[in-house]
XYZ file of C-alpha atoms in Angstrom:
652
model
C 121.668 128.828 95.563
C 124.454 126.884 97.212
C 123.965 124.526 100.123
C 125.624 126.964 102.385
C 123.444 129.747 101.186
C 120.366 127.651 101.796
C 121.362 126.812 105.375
C 122.056 130.560 106.266
C 118.713 131.492 104.649
C 116.925 129.038 106.855
C 118.760 130.167 109.931
C 118.187 133.860 109.281
C 114.463 133.675 108.618
C 113.889 131.250 111.526
C 116.140 133.370 113.756
C 117.974 130.152 114.663
C 121.532 129.884 115.966
C 123.787 127.939 113.601
C 124.160 124.436 115.039
C 127.590 123.338 115.895
C 126.865 120.314 118.050
C 124.966 117.101 118.241
C 121.248 117.602 118.833
C 119.451 114.855 117.115
C 116.202 114.183 118.869
C 116.406 110.337 118.487
C 119.440 110.012 120.717
C 119.199 112.815 123.293
C 119.447 111.759 126.914
C 115.699 111.759 127.375
C 115.034 109.170 124.717
C 118.236 107.028 124.842
C 116.315 104.515 126.886
C 113.764 104.067 124.108
C 116.379 103.059 121.703
C 118.480 100.692 123.893
C 116.342 97.853 122.543
C 117.696 98.489 119.133
C 121.231 97.193 120.173
C 122.258 94.125 118.265
C 123.484 91.070 120.183
C 125.894 88.901 118.289
C 127.676 85.660 119.037
C 131.182 84.675 117.875
C 132.081 81.072 118.202
C 135.826 80.563 118.871
C 135.831 76.847 119.554
C 133.365 74.161 120.445
C 133.735 74.841 124.207
C 134.294 78.486 124.204
C 132.036 81.265 123.038
C 132.271 85.057 123.590
C 129.253 87.277 123.522
C 129.572 90.759 122.223
C 127.192 93.622 122.597
C 127.681 96.154 119.754
C 125.695 99.307 120.072
C 125.190 101.275 116.822
C 123.919 104.095 119.102
C 127.229 104.337 120.949
C 129.285 104.118 117.781
C 127.125 106.958 116.358
C 127.647 109.017 119.509
C 131.426 108.415 119.459
C 131.743 109.521 115.861
C 129.538 112.594 116.471
C 131.697 113.752 119.320
C 134.717 113.472 117.067
C 133.013 115.854 114.686
C 131.830 118.453 117.179
C 135.046 120.195 117.798
C 135.394 120.441 113.938
C 132.384 122.634 113.820
C 130.216 120.306 111.879
C 126.508 120.029 112.741
C 124.693 116.650 112.940
C 122.754 117.623 109.813
C 126.081 117.605 107.853
C 127.386 114.569 109.737
C 124.563 112.159 109.125
C 124.746 112.759 105.407
C 128.360 111.369 105.338
C 128.170 108.682 107.918
C 124.841 107.064 107.423
C 126.191 103.470 107.317
C 127.395 104.042 110.982
C 123.897 105.137 111.937
C 122.115 102.096 110.446
C 124.577 99.280 110.581
C 126.108 97.539 113.695
C 129.190 95.753 112.684
C 130.158 93.251 115.180
C 133.861 92.466 115.595
C 136.039 90.744 118.143
C 135.578 91.644 121.853
C 139.022 93.247 121.919
C 138.196 95.663 119.236
C 135.079 97.666 118.269
C 136.070 100.242 115.704
C 139.609 100.407 116.971
C 138.386 100.927 120.667
C 139.043 98.439 123.361
C 135.732 97.387 124.967
C 137.059 96.162 128.265
C 134.377 94.191 129.899
C 132.433 93.803 126.635
C 129.434 95.819 127.742
C 130.307 99.119 126.236
C 131.402 100.841 129.511
C 135.041 101.191 128.223
C 133.628 102.627 125.056
C 131.723 105.326 126.977
C 134.840 106.150 128.943
C 136.783 106.582 125.700
C 134.166 108.950 124.459
C 134.539 111.083 127.553
C 138.366 110.984 127.187
C 138.018 112.061 123.599
C 135.819 114.949 124.772
C 138.450 116.031 127.351
C 141.363 115.921 124.928
C 139.444 117.926 122.403
C 138.422 120.768 124.749
C 141.630 122.611 124.205
C 141.533 122.123 120.440
C 137.915 123.089 120.369
C 138.579 126.643 121.781
C 141.366 127.057 119.168
C 139.181 126.004 116.283
C 136.280 128.174 117.464
C 138.567 131.263 117.448
C 139.868 130.357 114.028
C 136.337 129.748 112.512
C 134.691 132.877 114.122
C 136.122 135.331 111.672
C 135.461 132.942 108.689
C 131.883 132.423 109.773
C 131.263 136.077 110.244
C 132.470 136.938 106.825
C 130.519 134.075 105.313
C 127.369 135.138 107.186
C 127.711 138.675 105.920
C 127.978 137.370 102.230
C 124.953 135.093 102.710
C 122.775 137.874 104.065
C 123.672 139.959 101.077
C 122.600 136.994 98.846
C 119.411 136.541 100.900
C 118.512 140.235 100.580
C 119.047 139.897 96.751
C 116.821 136.756 96.601
C 114.090 138.426 98.703
C 114.092 141.350 96.253
C 113.831 139.304 93.102
C 111.342 136.759 94.557
C 113.415 133.691 94.145
C 113.487 132.587 97.813
C 110.237 130.664 97.749
C 111.534 127.992 95.360
C 114.725 127.589 97.426
C 112.769 126.858 100.558
C 110.491 124.428 98.843
C 113.693 122.551 97.724
C 115.094 122.587 101.269
C 111.860 121.154 102.683
C 111.373 118.528 100.091
C 115.014 117.423 100.395
C 114.667 117.101 104.175
C 111.538 115.018 103.761
C 113.265 112.604 101.483
C 116.451 112.402 103.656
C 114.210 111.704 106.602
C 112.354 108.964 104.716
C 115.640 107.315 103.639
C 116.942 107.413 107.262
C 113.671 105.859 108.472
C 113.673 103.188 105.781
C 117.113 102.063 106.576
C 116.526 102.082 110.288
C 113.657 99.586 109.706
C 116.040 97.020 107.930
C 116.100 93.580 109.635
C 119.213 91.422 109.621
C 119.662 87.717 109.628
C 123.048 86.232 110.187
C 124.559 89.566 109.542
C 122.733 90.098 106.173
C 119.900 92.626 105.420
C 116.846 90.528 104.769
C 113.869 92.916 104.785
C 112.221 95.713 106.535
C 109.757 95.591 109.514
C 106.161 96.832 109.041
C 106.554 99.839 111.412
C 109.096 101.164 113.822
C 107.554 103.669 116.163
C 109.979 104.458 118.978
C 107.172 106.118 121.118
C 104.961 103.042 121.163
C 105.282 99.656 122.800
C 102.167 98.175 121.180
C 103.848 96.589 118.294
C 101.462 93.557 117.758
C 102.912 91.983 114.652
C 104.271 95.188 113.087
C 107.791 94.119 114.190
C 107.715 91.338 111.429
C 108.755 91.481 107.821
C 105.632 91.245 105.668
C 106.107 90.156 102.089
C 103.442 92.519 100.779
C 104.798 95.366 102.921
C 108.404 94.873 101.711
C 107.533 95.299 97.995
C 107.740 99.098 98.009
C 110.739 98.972 100.292
C 112.375 96.486 97.821
C 111.500 98.667 94.873
C 112.936 101.673 96.591
C 116.238 99.893 97.251
C 116.473 98.534 93.724
C 115.899 102.069 92.266
C 118.670 103.313 94.580
C 121.042 100.691 93.328
C 121.064 98.695 96.551
C 120.433 95.193 95.369
C 121.735 92.899 98.215
C 118.712 93.327 100.503
C 116.317 92.447 97.766
C 118.278 89.433 96.694
C 118.569 88.178 100.204
C 114.787 88.676 100.697
C 113.930 86.696 97.618
C 116.166 83.780 98.507
C 115.358 83.684 102.245
C 111.640 83.863 101.855
C 111.974 81.105 99.184
C 113.298 78.818 102.058
C 110.117 79.387 103.936
C 107.879 78.185 101.177
C 105.717 75.241 102.081
C 106.595 75.295 105.752
C 105.470 72.384 107.837
C 103.406 74.465 110.221
C 99.749 73.588 110.574
C 96.560 75.150 111.748
C 94.013 72.819 113.336
C 95.878 69.872 111.983
C 95.757 71.280 108.481
C 98.847 72.075 106.501
C 99.192 74.966 103.988
C 99.091 74.163 100.306
C 102.367 73.294 98.725
C 103.944 76.522 97.137
C 102.168 78.883 99.629
C 104.243 81.842 100.788
C 103.989 83.172 104.270
C 102.408 86.420 104.966
C 105.247 87.415 107.258
C 108.327 86.276 109.104
C 110.308 87.301 112.068
C 114.015 86.687 112.985
C 114.054 85.159 116.425
C 117.056 84.202 118.683
C 116.547 80.833 120.329
C 118.889 78.639 122.437
C 121.080 76.326 120.575
C 120.184 72.673 120.774
C 122.267 70.991 123.463
C 123.873 74.177 124.705
C 121.910 76.602 126.750
C 124.820 79.082 126.911
C 124.573 79.688 123.109
C 121.923 80.988 120.757
C 121.189 81.008 117.105
C 118.966 83.025 114.806
C 116.032 81.428 113.005
C 113.379 82.609 110.623
C 109.829 82.121 112.008
C 107.144 82.416 109.321
C 103.440 83.063 109.717
C 101.120 81.529 107.184
C 98.075 82.926 108.819
C 98.026 80.610 111.815
C 98.774 83.571 114.094
C 97.300 86.361 112.116
C 94.064 88.224 113.018
C 91.274 86.156 111.477
C 93.528 83.173 110.671
C 93.504 83.793 106.878
C 96.287 82.468 104.637
C 97.789 85.111 102.289
C 97.030 84.710 98.626
C 98.881 87.682 97.443
C 102.359 87.009 99.043
C 103.539 84.465 96.304
C 102.263 86.705 93.593
C 104.080 89.757 94.913
C 107.196 87.559 95.326
C 107.257 86.743 91.627
C 106.707 90.445 90.707
C 109.513 91.456 92.822
C 111.794 88.766 91.424
C 111.189 90.010 87.908
C 111.866 93.632 89.012
C 115.105 92.560 90.557
C 116.373 90.964 87.435
C 115.260 93.890 85.144
C 116.731 96.596 87.537
C 120.027 94.789 88.543
C 120.758 92.973 85.296
C 121.440 89.853 87.440
C 119.339 87.156 85.962
C 121.316 84.370 87.736
C 118.855 84.481 90.680
C 115.777 83.801 88.651
C 117.673 81.026 86.732
C 118.528 79.125 89.946
C 117.046 75.686 90.235
C 115.430 76.413 93.664
C 113.975 79.628 92.392
C 112.690 78.067 89.221
C 111.048 75.358 91.503
C 109.543 78.082 93.747
C 107.932 79.806 90.753
C 106.472 76.562 89.432
C 105.061 75.694 92.974
C 103.312 79.083 93.190
C 101.894 78.637 89.789
C 100.586 75.092 90.236
C 98.921 76.170 93.477
C 97.135 78.999 91.640
C 96.391 77.093 88.457
C 95.011 73.957 90.287
C 91.738 72.794 89.016
C 88.778 73.014 91.364
C 84.955 73.644 91.522
C 85.245 77.180 90.202
C 84.162 77.714 86.594
C 85.767 81.157 86.186
C 89.232 81.938 85.118
C 89.641 84.317 88.031
C 91.191 83.098 91.347
C 88.697 82.137 93.990
C 89.835 83.279 97.445
C 88.377 83.981 100.849
C 87.917 87.372 102.589
C 90.944 88.895 104.116
C 93.523 87.185 101.874
C 95.177 90.294 100.447
C 95.957 93.890 101.442
C 92.438 94.043 102.737
C 93.126 91.592 105.409
C 89.796 91.780 107.380
C 86.277 90.915 106.678
C 85.096 93.480 103.984
C 82.941 91.370 101.718
C 85.663 90.757 99.143
C 85.375 86.955 99.257
C 84.999 85.308 95.870
C 86.960 86.894 93.066
C 88.284 90.287 94.360
C 89.826 92.564 91.648
C 93.150 92.977 93.622
C 93.854 89.352 93.544
C 93.066 89.103 89.879
C 95.272 91.957 88.922
C 98.214 90.478 90.868
C 97.477 87.048 89.548
C 97.545 88.321 85.923
C 100.819 90.141 86.573
C 102.451 87.192 88.361
C 101.521 85.043 85.336
C 103.056 87.404 82.865
C 106.210 87.742 84.975
C 106.649 84.032 85.380
C 106.190 83.364 81.752
C 109.157 85.617 80.979
C 111.335 84.068 83.629
C 110.618 80.295 83.389
C 113.343 78.476 81.645
C 112.222 76.128 78.807
C 112.469 72.534 79.752
C 110.509 69.292 79.267
C 108.885 69.426 82.755
C 107.477 72.957 82.312
C 105.846 72.628 78.929
C 102.447 71.787 80.303
C 102.708 74.412 82.916
C 103.474 77.035 80.278
C 100.582 75.909 78.189
C 98.227 76.115 81.140
C 99.630 79.564 82.006
C 98.997 80.877 78.522
C 95.476 79.600 78.458
C 94.648 81.135 81.716
C 96.197 84.597 80.585
C 93.806 84.649 77.585
C 90.675 83.694 79.543
C 91.448 85.943 82.524
C 92.193 88.875 80.323
C 88.903 88.661 78.505
C 86.956 87.994 81.584
C 88.133 90.988 83.450
C 87.937 93.402 80.609
C 84.604 92.297 79.540
C 82.592 91.576 82.807
C 84.417 93.709 85.478
C 84.337 96.970 83.425
C 81.871 99.582 84.387
C 81.245 103.173 82.960
C 78.154 105.204 82.313
C 77.329 103.274 79.102
C 77.757 99.811 80.807
C 75.800 101.045 83.887
C 72.925 101.962 81.723
C 72.957 98.456 80.042
C 72.926 96.766 83.534
C 70.032 99.029 84.402
C 67.975 97.438 81.628
C 69.161 93.858 82.120
C 66.671 91.106 81.712
C 67.047 88.308 84.351
C 66.610 84.555 84.421
C 68.224 84.115 80.935
C 69.152 80.679 79.997
C 71.232 80.142 76.834
C 74.722 80.472 75.469
C 73.649 83.842 73.977
C 72.524 85.375 77.283
C 73.463 89.005 77.726
C 73.143 88.883 81.465
C 75.386 85.913 81.877
C 75.708 86.216 85.733
C 72.015 86.872 86.363
C 72.653 90.310 87.829
C 69.584 92.085 89.132
C 69.312 95.750 88.135
C 68.203 96.639 91.603
C 71.735 96.016 92.774
C 72.712 99.345 91.285
C 73.146 101.536 94.381
C 71.954 105.227 94.300
C 75.441 106.437 95.153
C 76.751 104.850 91.965
C 74.228 106.587 89.738
C 75.252 109.947 91.052
C 78.955 109.193 91.424
C 79.762 107.875 87.958
C 81.184 110.629 85.784
C 80.264 111.192 82.155
C 83.931 110.504 81.175
C 85.730 107.718 82.744
C 85.212 104.319 84.244
C 86.730 101.531 86.329
C 86.947 97.821 87.138
C 84.461 96.751 89.754
C 85.609 95.127 92.915
C 84.097 91.671 92.587
C 81.892 89.559 90.486
C 79.901 86.449 91.350
C 76.660 84.979 90.244
C 73.826 87.424 91.066
C 76.389 89.796 92.646
C 78.477 92.771 91.461
C 80.498 94.654 93.958
C 80.402 98.176 92.531
C 82.890 99.657 94.951
C 86.053 101.271 93.399
C 89.094 99.406 94.776
C 92.267 101.395 94.147
C 95.113 98.737 94.165
C 93.306 96.417 91.689
C 92.551 99.293 89.258
C 95.896 100.817 89.476
C 97.746 97.462 89.055
C 95.503 96.579 86.070
C 96.820 99.742 84.372
C 100.431 98.984 85.249
C 100.261 95.354 83.906
C 97.898 96.069 80.911
C 95.183 93.861 82.297
C 92.950 96.848 81.425
C 93.050 97.847 77.761
C 94.635 101.213 76.790
C 91.214 102.845 76.574
C 90.166 101.495 79.915
C 93.438 102.458 81.451
C 92.892 106.108 80.347
C 89.279 105.984 81.572
C 90.599 104.884 85.119
C 92.805 107.872 85.259
C 89.973 110.084 83.946
C 87.767 108.867 86.797
C 90.558 109.575 89.299
C 90.802 113.202 88.093
C 87.045 113.620 88.020
C 86.576 112.272 91.464
C 89.848 113.788 92.930
C 88.077 115.207 96.042
C 86.761 111.781 96.936
C 89.798 109.583 96.161
C 92.637 111.935 97.061
C 91.291 114.872 99.100
C 93.862 115.928 101.739
C 95.962 112.649 101.613
C 96.277 110.054 98.865
C 94.990 107.492 98.347
C 91.553 105.929 99.233
C 91.823 102.138 99.396
C 88.297 101.900 98.248
C 85.178 103.992 97.742
C 82.641 104.397 99.190
C 82.674 103.256 102.718
C 80.239 100.745 104.107
C 77.981 102.125 106.794
C 74.841 101.549 108.687
C 73.345 98.087 108.537
C 75.356 97.223 105.470
C 78.559 97.866 107.591
C 77.185 95.743 110.473
C 76.339 92.724 108.261
C 79.312 92.688 105.958
C 82.003 93.572 108.451
C 80.440 91.911 111.341
C 80.527 95.412 113.165
C 84.203 95.556 113.012
C 85.229 98.371 115.345
C 88.477 98.976 113.285
C 86.775 99.086 109.978
C 84.290 101.893 110.874
C 83.201 103.977 107.892
C 86.045 105.924 106.311
C 88.609 104.276 108.390
C 91.330 101.606 107.817
C 90.238 99.149 105.045
C 86.712 100.562 104.956
C 87.566 103.587 102.642
C 90.648 104.821 104.714
C 93.420 106.598 102.889
C 96.752 104.771 102.528
C 99.840 106.756 101.522
C 101.623 103.570 100.391
C 99.342 103.518 97.219
C 101.331 106.533 96.031
C 103.775 104.346 94.250
C 101.261 102.316 92.360
C 99.462 105.505 91.318
C 102.674 106.939 90.047
C 103.521 103.730 88.112
C 100.172 103.783 86.527
C 100.380 107.473 85.542
C 103.851 106.927 84.045
C 102.603 103.987 81.979
C 99.762 106.192 80.454
C 102.156 109.303 80.158
C 100.080 111.301 82.560
C 102.629 112.010 85.271
C 101.020 115.287 86.269
C 98.329 113.268 88.139
C 100.944 111.467 90.308
C 102.982 114.622 90.810
C 99.925 116.492 92.227
C 99.204 113.573 94.608
C 102.724 113.423 95.861
C 102.749 117.164 96.472
C 99.641 116.886 98.558
C 101.180 114.072 100.610
C 104.332 116.166 101.151
C 102.390 118.788 103.087
C 101.567 116.593 105.997
C 103.022 113.079 105.900
C 106.389 113.850 107.518
C 104.753 116.216 110.092
C 102.231 113.445 110.918
C 104.966 110.963 111.435
C 104.346 108.831 108.430
C 101.039 107.092 109.460
C 99.768 103.811 108.253
C 96.467 105.308 107.065
C 94.158 108.407 107.493
C 90.585 108.502 108.586
C 87.445 110.471 107.493
C 86.007 111.008 104.048
C 88.559 113.829 103.286
C 91.462 112.159 105.062
C 91.806 114.831 107.674
C 92.572 112.759 110.722
C 95.412 110.268 111.313
C 93.792 106.817 111.562
C 92.571 106.179 115.053
C 94.606 102.883 115.299
C 97.198 103.866 112.755
C 100.664 102.754 113.367
C 103.197 105.738 113.106
C 106.469 105.488 111.135
C 104.774 102.874 108.891
C 107.519 101.446 106.657
C 105.437 101.018 103.499
C 104.158 104.533 103.904
C 107.693 105.699 103.806
C 108.714 103.387 101.058
C 105.664 104.283 98.826
C 106.556 107.923 99.023
C 110.215 107.267 98.109
C 109.295 105.075 95.226
C 106.930 107.662 93.900
C 109.627 110.339 94.060
C 112.294 108.231 92.431
C 109.902 107.250 89.561
C 108.886 110.883 88.961
C 112.565 111.863 88.884
C 113.258 109.286 86.292
C 110.072 107.746 84.651
C 112.079 105.340 82.665
C 112.791 103.354 85.868
C 109.191 102.440 85.987
C 109.964 99.826 83.198
C 110.905 97.273 85.981
C 107.223 97.279 87.031
C 105.359 98.006 83.864
C 104.098 95.325 81.501
C 103.086 96.331 77.964
C 100.212 94.730 76.274
C 101.402 91.383 74.765
C 100.589 91.242 70.979
C 100.532 87.401 71.134
C 97.870 87.706 73.882
C 95.818 90.092 71.884
C 95.865 87.664 68.868
C 94.975 84.860 71.053
C 91.956 86.761 72.420
C 90.748 87.514 68.915
C 91.292 83.971 67.655
C 89.765 82.459 70.794
C 86.631 84.598 70.287
C 85.019 83.898 73.675
C 81.995 85.956 72.496
C 81.149 83.391 69.848
C 78.482 80.870 70.174
C 79.354 77.550 71.697
C 77.244 74.872 70.253
C 76.948 71.388 71.643
C 78.867 69.944 68.670
C 81.965 71.829 69.784
C 81.848 70.341 73.236
C 84.445 67.695 74.035
C 83.120 65.130 76.491
C 85.444 62.960 78.580
C 84.143 59.834 80.289
C 86.298 58.156 83.059
C 85.354 54.455 83.656
């Protein structure tokens, strides 16, 4: 069915009058005030003593262009498809000319007058064009009704409407994603966390979060829009190792900020002029005051994806970028008191950024750490100064891979082994190496574990196994081959077996099950936002769709992701793209959920793009490294370690 046919079908069945004017809900007169804050103020410097300030309003430019289209009989639905750059980009020019229209006093009043003049001049032409088009439209409508009747007869109309609805959801998502773009010195630099025009309670959702931008960046890469990702990579690199402190303590060298904001501040020595600055947050202003561990790891993953998608390897080969990679690696590979190859972190240092009992060695960080190590190894340029770093990197990859695959894996067979563990074992041959007490096995797990399937547990420490299922860590372990091929299939088997728990009415549970009762009080500190089945305590997060899709493509089981995306499409647009959903079956929008959440929007778009062309997932997927497998076999961590093999070092 043609596009024209689809539109008339929609109009006939909904008994709607064909639109010929501008009626977009975002810019009608009742809501124009809400969007006045989106105007971009720019400063042009003519000389050292004279500066002109210009206010460019993308809203006014959009309205002007729309008025010019009205008399041509083009609806806004058609218009926004062809003039999207005008809707999302405010191009500042000299005060004498904005899009060829004199601005007069520089505040846009002359521009509004010109719009009115254009309307007056076009009134006569509009009547003429309406008369000319009436006959054509009548004939076209007659033909479309005949086609409609034919389609209703042969039952083909349902598929056409599904296509119309899905296309409109994707178009809306792209419009919202582009509206969330943040500019610095005129260049796109990232996307804000959320942009809800109906709410003034923005908290820190008006900032660019590194972890939140990853799905946005992937979406732009898959769309062939590389500049914003390149700018994001290079500008965030400038924020690395910022001099900010918290309680007189500076962040570790190589740390990436959790987020940043573009601020306009007075120019030094001249109160009449301003400049834009990037203001990063390393956790000193965040809720809980926790530094982000995952920001630098995501940054490396995005850098590799940019190079593989765009073919532009010059960015990762830059000296400053190479230095940035090495600083992140040295920070993560630094020796400390920890005896495990996993990365020791505090609670709230990743996507789950509140107290949820994941301090220690949470799976999410280990999966991202492993992925970042693999990505960095492929991007580091060989030189004398990096030889030791690459050796340490390879050693950690081998140890980390074995540790996660062996000790984090749980299925019905392994669960039965733990159930029969002996405790207080002392020897190199101990089976219960971490002194896990069988009584730690929760009753819910005994009933929940399917006969077919398994997963990587959430955390492992001495005498403690967190048996909760954490989605991001498991999905990313599939994507980057931290899990073996057999384990990866088992993880997807479990997702299918426990579909009603992990997906239900909106994908995807961030973890399962929820903490409740006294356990919730003790572990979360009675967190009122992390109540059971809400937020990070087993809430449902649509942004996880893109990671689920990448994992399913990796294992050639795309039907799982396609089913999840189809479920999301039933509600997510109608619910205004929430940050997360509440209740065990995801039936309610989160009680404190931000609407028009950018990474919910971007996660959906990435999932759709990957399903449309699964080969594009190669920019994210890491296949199992044969050298790494051989190293695992030769290292033989299962073997006995006698004292004669110990190498002792004495420092005098």
